[in-house]
Amino acid sequence: MFRAPAALAAAALMLALAGCGEGEADDPVKAAEAHVQAKEKALDDAKADFEEKSEEFCGASEDYVTSLDRYGDVLTETTTTVGDVRDAGVELEKPRDEAMEAAETAVEAQLAVADARQELAEAEVALALAKDPSAETPAPAPAPSSPEPLAPAATVDRVEQAEKQFATAQEGITDATPLSQASQQFNAAAVALEMSWLRLFADAGCLSDEQAVQAESAVREYTVALQQSLSDAGYFDGEVDGVYGPSTVDAVKALQQASELPVTGVVDKATAAALQADLAAQGGASAQEDTASTAVLQQTLRLAGFWDGPVDGEWTPELTDALEDFQDELGVESTGTVDAATVAALEKAIAEAQEEDEESPSRTSVTASPSASPPSD
């Protein structure tokens, strides 16, 4: 007795649902609206999948960069051995393949988002036509547009080029290659490859906003210091602006060529050491010049009667006081440094002393003009 009402209720529900379906099928507007909703969901799903695939790419590329850093030493510092060259191909194969595969999957997911967006646009046009079937000219569906690339083409090209150069460097190193040469070639290629992947990592949006700001600041500070060092060493004559552009790359290449190093335009271990050696050599020469100039100043002040200390080329607070007294005597501002006004006043005093040709030396009876200034702290 209780089965019949249940069966009748089920039958009634099925008929009601069937009636609704037929009504929507017969109503082109409702059908078009349902189609739009389906395409909206498909787009949301595609976006979620792309976000997931992007995160997977970021994780895989981070693992690869970490593996590369053992040989590039951009993030940490180690010592390259011939064993590193042999092991690198094996150790890097898996993280490289995973990063490459993740990149391809992310690009495919990105294209799927573009396709889903296009299908939604077409569904919306169909809905508009369903709502206004009397329109003389149907609204055209928007033309398909290429999605923004996961990373700029130049960045991707640089990664591919660096991968080839790294493989070539490995192939060119044999058991007969001297360790120093192998280390230079291998590290240069590893640094270039690591830097290219770091750029890809950043351009692909793998950094948070805060991390991106910090990374940009760090790169700019590093580049400013590098440009200044290259300028001091005589390789860079551009503006010190913190932009690692073509002029900076050319300066690094010039340094590498002059030092007989692999010419990559990227600062690796050997390049950094060569730059420091150049700066040390120039700094030594500059220090010698400063010492000599300070000694001349001490001798000049001694002859003028303002200095009774040693003539040893060492700048001291007492020497600054003596120079200030001397400047007071010359009638120029007491700066404690040998500036243009002091030199001009000194030359004038020497000329006047020579004209008077006094028998006994006076404080302005000196025979040399100093060109030194206190060393900066």
Coordinates of C-alpha atoms in Angstrom, one line a residue:
M1 CA 0.0 0.0 0.0
F2 CA 2.8 2.4 0.6
R3 CA 4.7 1.7 -2.6
A4 CA 2.1 3.2 -5.0
P5 CA 2.2 6.8 -3.6
A6 CA 6.0 6.7 -3.6
A7 CA 6.1 5.5 -7.2
L8 CA 3.6 8.2 -8.2
A9 CA 5.6 10.9 -6.5
A10 CA 8.8 9.8 -8.3
A11 CA 7.0 9.7 -11.6
A12 CA 5.5 13.2 -11.1
L13 CA 9.0 14.6 -10.2
M14 CA 10.5 13.1 -13.3
L15 CA 7.7 14.5 -15.5
A16 CA 8.2 18.0 -13.9
L17 CA 12.0 17.9 -14.5
A18 CA 11.4 16.7 -18.0
G19 CA 9.0 19.6 -18.6
C20 CA 11.6 22.1 -17.3
G21 CA 14.2 20.8 -19.7
E22 CA 11.9 20.9 -22.6
G23 CA 10.9 24.5 -21.7
E24 CA 14.6 25.6 -21.6
A25 CA 15.3 23.8 -24.8
D26 CA 12.4 25.5 -26.5
D27 CA 13.6 28.9 -25.1
P28 CA 16.7 30.1 -27.0
V29 CA 17.5 32.8 -24.4
K30 CA 17.5 30.4 -21.5
A31 CA 19.6 27.9 -23.5
A32 CA 22.0 30.7 -24.4
E33 CA 22.2 31.8 -20.8
A34 CA 22.9 28.2 -19.7
H35 CA 25.7 28.0 -22.3
V36 CA 27.2 31.2 -21.1
Q37 CA 27.2 30.0 -17.5
A38 CA 28.9 26.8 -18.6
K39 CA 31.6 28.7 -20.4
E40 CA 32.1 31.0 -17.4
K41 CA 32.7 27.9 -15.2
A42 CA 35.0 26.5 -17.9
L43 CA 37.0 29.7 -17.8
D44 CA 37.2 29.7 -14.0
D45 CA 38.4 26.1 -14.1
A46 CA 41.0 26.9 -16.7
K47 CA 42.3 29.9 -14.6
A48 CA 42.5 27.7 -11.5
D49 CA 44.4 25.0 -13.5
F50 CA 46.8 27.7 -14.9
E51 CA 47.5 29.0 -11.4
E52 CA 48.2 25.5 -10.2
K53 CA 50.5 24.7 -13.1
S54 CA 52.3 28.1 -12.6
E55 CA 53.0 27.3 -9.0
E56 CA 54.4 23.9 -10.1
F57 CA 56.6 25.6 -12.6
C58 CA 57.9 28.1 -10.0
G59 CA 58.7 25.2 -7.6
A60 CA 60.5 23.2 -10.3
S61 CA 62.5 26.2 -11.5
E62 CA 63.5 27.1 -7.9
D63 CA 64.7 23.5 -7.5
Y64 CA 66.7 23.8 -10.7
V65 CA 68.2 27.1 -9.7
T66 CA 69.2 25.7 -6.4
S67 CA 70.9 22.7 -8.1
L68 CA 72.7 25.1 -10.5
D69 CA 74.0 27.2 -7.7
R70 CA 76.3 24.5 -6.6
Y71 CA 78.2 25.2 -9.8
G72 CA 77.4 28.8 -10.4
D73 CA 77.9 30.1 -6.8
V74 CA 75.6 33.0 -7.3
L75 CA 73.8 32.3 -4.1
T76 CA 76.4 30.3 -2.2
E77 CA 80.1 29.8 -2.6
T78 CA 81.9 26.5 -3.3
T79 CA 85.0 25.4 -5.1
T80 CA 84.7 23.9 -8.6
T81 CA 86.5 20.6 -9.2
V82 CA 86.9 18.4 -12.3
G83 CA 84.5 16.0 -10.6
D84 CA 81.9 18.8 -10.6
V85 CA 82.1 19.0 -14.4
R86 CA 81.5 15.3 -14.7
D87 CA 78.8 15.1 -12.1
A88 CA 76.9 18.2 -13.3
G89 CA 75.4 16.5 -16.3
V90 CA 73.9 13.8 -14.1
E91 CA 72.9 15.8 -11.2
L92 CA 71.2 18.6 -13.2
E93 CA 69.4 16.3 -15.7
K94 CA 66.4 15.6 -13.5
P95 CA 65.8 19.1 -12.1
R96 CA 66.3 20.5 -15.6
D97 CA 63.8 18.1 -17.2
E98 CA 61.3 18.8 -14.4
A99 CA 61.6 22.5 -14.8
M100 CA 61.3 22.3 -18.6
E101 CA 58.3 20.0 -18.4
A102 CA 56.6 22.2 -15.8
A103 CA 57.2 25.2 -18.1
E104 CA 55.6 23.5 -21.1
T105 CA 52.6 22.4 -18.9
A106 CA 52.2 26.0 -17.6
V107 CA 52.2 27.4 -21.2
E108 CA 49.6 24.8 -22.3
A109 CA 47.4 25.8 -19.3
Q110 CA 47.8 29.4 -20.2
L111 CA 46.7 28.7 -23.8
A112 CA 43.7 26.8 -22.4
V113 CA 42.7 30.0 -20.5
A114 CA 42.8 32.0 -23.7
D115 CA 40.7 29.4 -25.5
A116 CA 38.1 29.4 -22.6
R117 CA 38.0 33.1 -22.7
Q118 CA 37.3 33.1 -26.4
E119 CA 34.6 30.5 -26.1
L120 CA 32.9 32.6 -23.4
A121 CA 33.0 35.6 -25.6
E122 CA 31.3 33.7 -28.4
A123 CA 28.7 32.4 -26.0
E124 CA 28.0 35.9 -24.9
V125 CA 27.5 37.0 -28.5
A126 CA 25.1 34.1 -29.0
L127 CA 23.2 35.2 -25.9
A128 CA 22.9 38.7 -27.2
L129 CA 21.5 37.5 -30.5
A130 CA 19.0 35.2 -28.7
K131 CA 17.8 38.2 -26.8
D132 CA 17.5 40.3 -29.9
P133 CA 16.9 38.0 -32.9
S134 CA 15.6 40.9 -35.0
A135 CA 18.9 42.7 -35.1
E136 CA 19.9 43.3 -38.7
T137 CA 23.6 42.7 -38.1
P138 CA 24.6 40.2 -35.4
A139 CA 27.4 41.3 -33.1
P140 CA 30.6 39.7 -34.2
A141 CA 32.6 37.5 -31.8
P142 CA 35.9 39.2 -30.8
A143 CA 38.9 38.0 -32.7
P144 CA 41.1 35.5 -30.9
S145 CA 44.0 37.2 -29.2
S146 CA 47.3 35.6 -28.2
P147 CA 47.7 35.4 -24.4
E148 CA 50.5 37.2 -22.7
P149 CA 53.5 34.9 -22.7
L150 CA 54.5 33.2 -19.4
A151 CA 57.8 35.2 -19.7
P152 CA 59.2 37.6 -22.4
A153 CA 60.5 35.9 -25.5
A154 CA 63.9 37.5 -24.9
T155 CA 64.1 35.9 -21.5
V156 CA 63.2 32.4 -22.8
D157 CA 65.7 32.8 -25.7
R158 CA 68.4 33.7 -23.2
V159 CA 67.6 30.5 -21.1
E160 CA 67.8 28.3 -24.2
Q161 CA 71.1 30.0 -25.3
A162 CA 72.6 29.6 -21.9
E163 CA 71.6 25.9 -21.7
K164 CA 73.4 25.3 -25.0
Q165 CA 76.5 27.2 -23.9
F166 CA 76.6 25.2 -20.6
A167 CA 76.4 21.9 -22.5
T168 CA 79.1 23.1 -24.9
A169 CA 81.3 24.1 -21.9
Q170 CA 80.9 20.7 -20.4
E171 CA 81.8 18.9 -23.6
G172 CA 84.9 21.1 -24.1
I173 CA 86.4 20.1 -20.7
T174 CA 88.3 16.8 -20.7
D175 CA 90.7 15.1 -18.3
A176 CA 93.5 16.9 -20.1
T177 CA 92.1 20.3 -19.3
P178 CA 94.0 22.2 -16.6
L179 CA 91.9 22.6 -13.5
S180 CA 92.1 26.4 -13.5
Q181 CA 91.0 26.6 -17.1
A182 CA 88.2 24.1 -16.5
S183 CA 87.0 26.0 -13.4
Q184 CA 86.9 29.3 -15.3
Q185 CA 85.0 27.9 -18.3
F186 CA 82.6 25.8 -16.3
N187 CA 81.9 28.5 -13.7
A188 CA 81.4 31.1 -16.4
A189 CA 78.8 28.9 -18.2
A190 CA 77.1 27.9 -14.9
V191 CA 76.8 31.5 -13.7
A192 CA 75.3 32.6 -17.1
L193 CA 72.8 29.7 -17.0
E194 CA 71.8 30.4 -13.4
M195 CA 71.3 34.1 -14.0
S196 CA 69.2 33.4 -17.0
W197 CA 66.9 31.1 -15.0
L198 CA 66.7 33.6 -12.1
R199 CA 65.5 36.2 -14.7
L200 CA 62.9 33.7 -16.0
F201 CA 61.9 32.9 -12.4
A202 CA 61.2 36.6 -11.8
D203 CA 59.6 37.4 -15.2
A204 CA 57.2 34.4 -14.8
G205 CA 55.8 36.0 -11.7
C206 CA 57.3 33.5 -9.2
L207 CA 58.1 36.2 -6.8
S208 CA 55.6 37.9 -4.5
D209 CA 55.3 41.7 -4.8
E210 CA 57.5 42.2 -1.7
Q211 CA 60.1 39.7 -3.0
A212 CA 60.1 41.4 -6.4
V213 CA 60.7 44.8 -4.8
Q214 CA 63.5 43.4 -2.7
A215 CA 65.1 41.6 -5.6
E216 CA 64.9 44.7 -7.8
S217 CA 66.6 46.7 -5.1
A218 CA 69.3 44.1 -4.5
V219 CA 70.0 43.9 -8.3
R220 CA 70.2 47.6 -8.6
E221 CA 72.6 48.0 -5.6
Y222 CA 74.8 45.2 -7.0
T223 CA 74.8 46.8 -10.5
V224 CA 75.6 50.3 -9.1
A225 CA 78.6 48.8 -7.2
L226 CA 79.7 46.8 -10.3
Q227 CA 79.4 49.8 -12.6
Q228 CA 81.4 52.0 -10.2
S229 CA 84.1 49.3 -9.9
L230 CA 84.3 48.9 -13.7
S231 CA 84.5 52.7 -14.0
D232 CA 87.3 52.9 -11.5
A233 CA 89.1 50.1 -13.4
G234 CA 88.7 52.0 -16.7
Y235 CA 86.3 49.6 -18.4
F236 CA 83.0 51.6 -18.0
D237 CA 82.4 55.2 -19.0
G238 CA 78.6 55.2 -18.9
E239 CA 76.2 56.5 -16.3
V240 CA 76.2 54.6 -13.0
D241 CA 72.5 54.1 -12.9
G242 CA 72.1 50.5 -11.6
V243 CA 70.8 49.2 -14.9
Y244 CA 72.6 46.1 -16.1
G245 CA 72.2 47.1 -19.8
P246 CA 74.3 46.8 -22.9
S247 CA 76.9 49.2 -21.8
T248 CA 77.5 47.3 -18.6
V249 CA 77.6 44.0 -20.4
D250 CA 80.1 45.5 -22.9
A251 CA 82.3 46.7 -20.0
V252 CA 82.3 43.2 -18.4
K253 CA 83.2 41.7 -21.7
A254 CA 86.0 44.1 -22.1
L255 CA 87.3 43.2 -18.7
Q256 CA 87.0 39.5 -19.5
Q257 CA 88.8 39.9 -22.8
A258 CA 91.6 41.9 -21.3
S259 CA 92.0 39.2 -18.6
E260 CA 91.8 36.3 -21.1
L261 CA 88.7 34.9 -19.6
P262 CA 85.6 33.4 -21.2
V263 CA 83.7 36.4 -22.6
T264 CA 80.1 36.1 -21.4
G265 CA 79.2 39.6 -20.1
V266 CA 78.2 38.0 -16.8
V267 CA 80.4 38.4 -13.7
D268 CA 81.6 34.9 -12.6
K269 CA 84.3 34.0 -10.1
A270 CA 87.2 34.6 -12.4
T271 CA 85.8 37.9 -13.6
A272 CA 85.2 39.2 -10.1
A273 CA 88.7 38.2 -9.1
A274 CA 90.2 40.0 -12.2
L275 CA 88.2 43.1 -11.5
Q276 CA 89.4 43.2 -7.9
A277 CA 93.0 42.6 -9.0
D278 CA 92.7 45.6 -11.4
L279 CA 91.2 47.8 -8.6
A280 CA 93.9 46.7 -6.2
A281 CA 96.6 47.5 -8.6
Q282 CA 95.2 50.9 -9.4
G283 CA 94.5 51.5 -5.7
G284 CA 98.1 50.7 -4.9
A285 CA 99.3 53.2 -7.5
S286 CA 96.9 55.8 -6.2
A287 CA 98.0 55.2 -2.7
Q288 CA 101.6 55.7 -3.7
E289 CA 100.7 58.9 -5.5
D290 CA 98.9 60.1 -2.4
T291 CA 101.8 59.3 -0.2
A292 CA 104.2 61.2 -2.5
S293 CA 101.9 64.2 -2.7
T294 CA 101.5 64.3 1.1
A295 CA 105.3 64.1 1.5
V296 CA 105.6 67.1 -0.9
L297 CA 103.1 69.0 1.2
Q298 CA 105.0 68.2 4.4
Q299 CA 108.2 69.4 2.8
T300 CA 106.6 72.6 1.6
L301 CA 105.1 73.3 5.0
R302 CA 108.5 72.6 6.6
L303 CA 110.2 75.1 4.3
A304 CA 107.5 77.6 5.0
G305 CA 108.0 77.1 8.7
F306 CA 104.6 75.6 9.5
W307 CA 105.6 72.0 9.9
D308 CA 108.2 70.4 12.1
G309 CA 107.0 66.8 11.9
P310 CA 108.4 64.0 9.8
V311 CA 108.3 64.0 6.0
D312 CA 106.9 60.5 5.7
G313 CA 103.8 60.9 3.4
E314 CA 101.4 60.1 6.2
W315 CA 98.4 62.4 6.6
T316 CA 97.7 63.2 10.3
P317 CA 95.4 65.6 12.2
E318 CA 98.5 67.7 13.0
L319 CA 99.3 68.0 9.3
T320 CA 95.7 69.3 8.7
D321 CA 96.2 71.9 11.5
A322 CA 99.5 73.0 9.9
L323 CA 97.9 73.3 6.5
E324 CA 95.0 75.4 8.0
D325 CA 97.6 77.8 9.6
F326 CA 99.3 78.0 6.3
Q327 CA 96.1 78.9 4.6
D328 CA 95.4 81.6 7.1
E329 CA 98.8 83.0 6.3
L330 CA 98.0 83.0 2.6
G331 CA 94.7 84.6 3.2
V332 CA 92.5 81.8 1.9
E333 CA 89.8 79.8 3.5
S334 CA 91.1 77.3 6.1
T335 CA 89.7 74.1 4.6
G336 CA 92.5 71.7 5.7
T337 CA 92.7 70.5 2.1
V338 CA 94.9 71.6 -0.8
D339 CA 92.2 73.2 -3.0
A340 CA 92.5 75.4 -6.0
A341 CA 92.5 78.6 -4.0
T342 CA 95.3 77.4 -1.8
V343 CA 97.4 76.4 -4.8
A344 CA 96.8 79.8 -6.5
A345 CA 97.7 81.7 -3.4
L346 CA 100.8 79.6 -2.9
E347 CA 102.0 80.2 -6.5
K348 CA 101.4 83.9 -6.1
A349 CA 103.4 83.9 -2.8
I350 CA 106.2 82.1 -4.5
A351 CA 106.3 84.5 -7.4
E352 CA 106.4 87.5 -5.0
A353 CA 109.1 85.9 -2.9
Q354 CA 111.2 85.3 -6.0
E355 CA 110.8 88.9 -7.1
E356 CA 111.8 90.3 -3.7
D357 CA 114.8 87.8 -3.6
E358 CA 115.1 88.1 0.1
E359 CA 118.3 86.9 1.6
S360 CA 116.7 85.0 4.5
P361 CA 113.9 82.5 3.7
S362 CA 110.5 83.5 4.8
R363 CA 107.4 81.5 5.4
T364 CA 106.4 82.0 1.8
S365 CA 109.8 81.1 0.5
V366 CA 109.0 77.6 -0.8
T367 CA 110.0 75.8 -3.9
A368 CA 107.2 73.3 -4.4
S369 CA 103.4 73.3 -4.7
P370 CA 101.5 70.5 -3.0
S371 CA 98.7 68.7 -4.7
A372 CA 97.6 66.3 -2.0
S373 CA 94.4 66.3 0.1
P374 CA 93.5 64.3 3.2
P375 CA 92.5 60.7 2.4
S376 CA 88.8 60.1 2.7
D377 CA 87.6 58.0 5.5

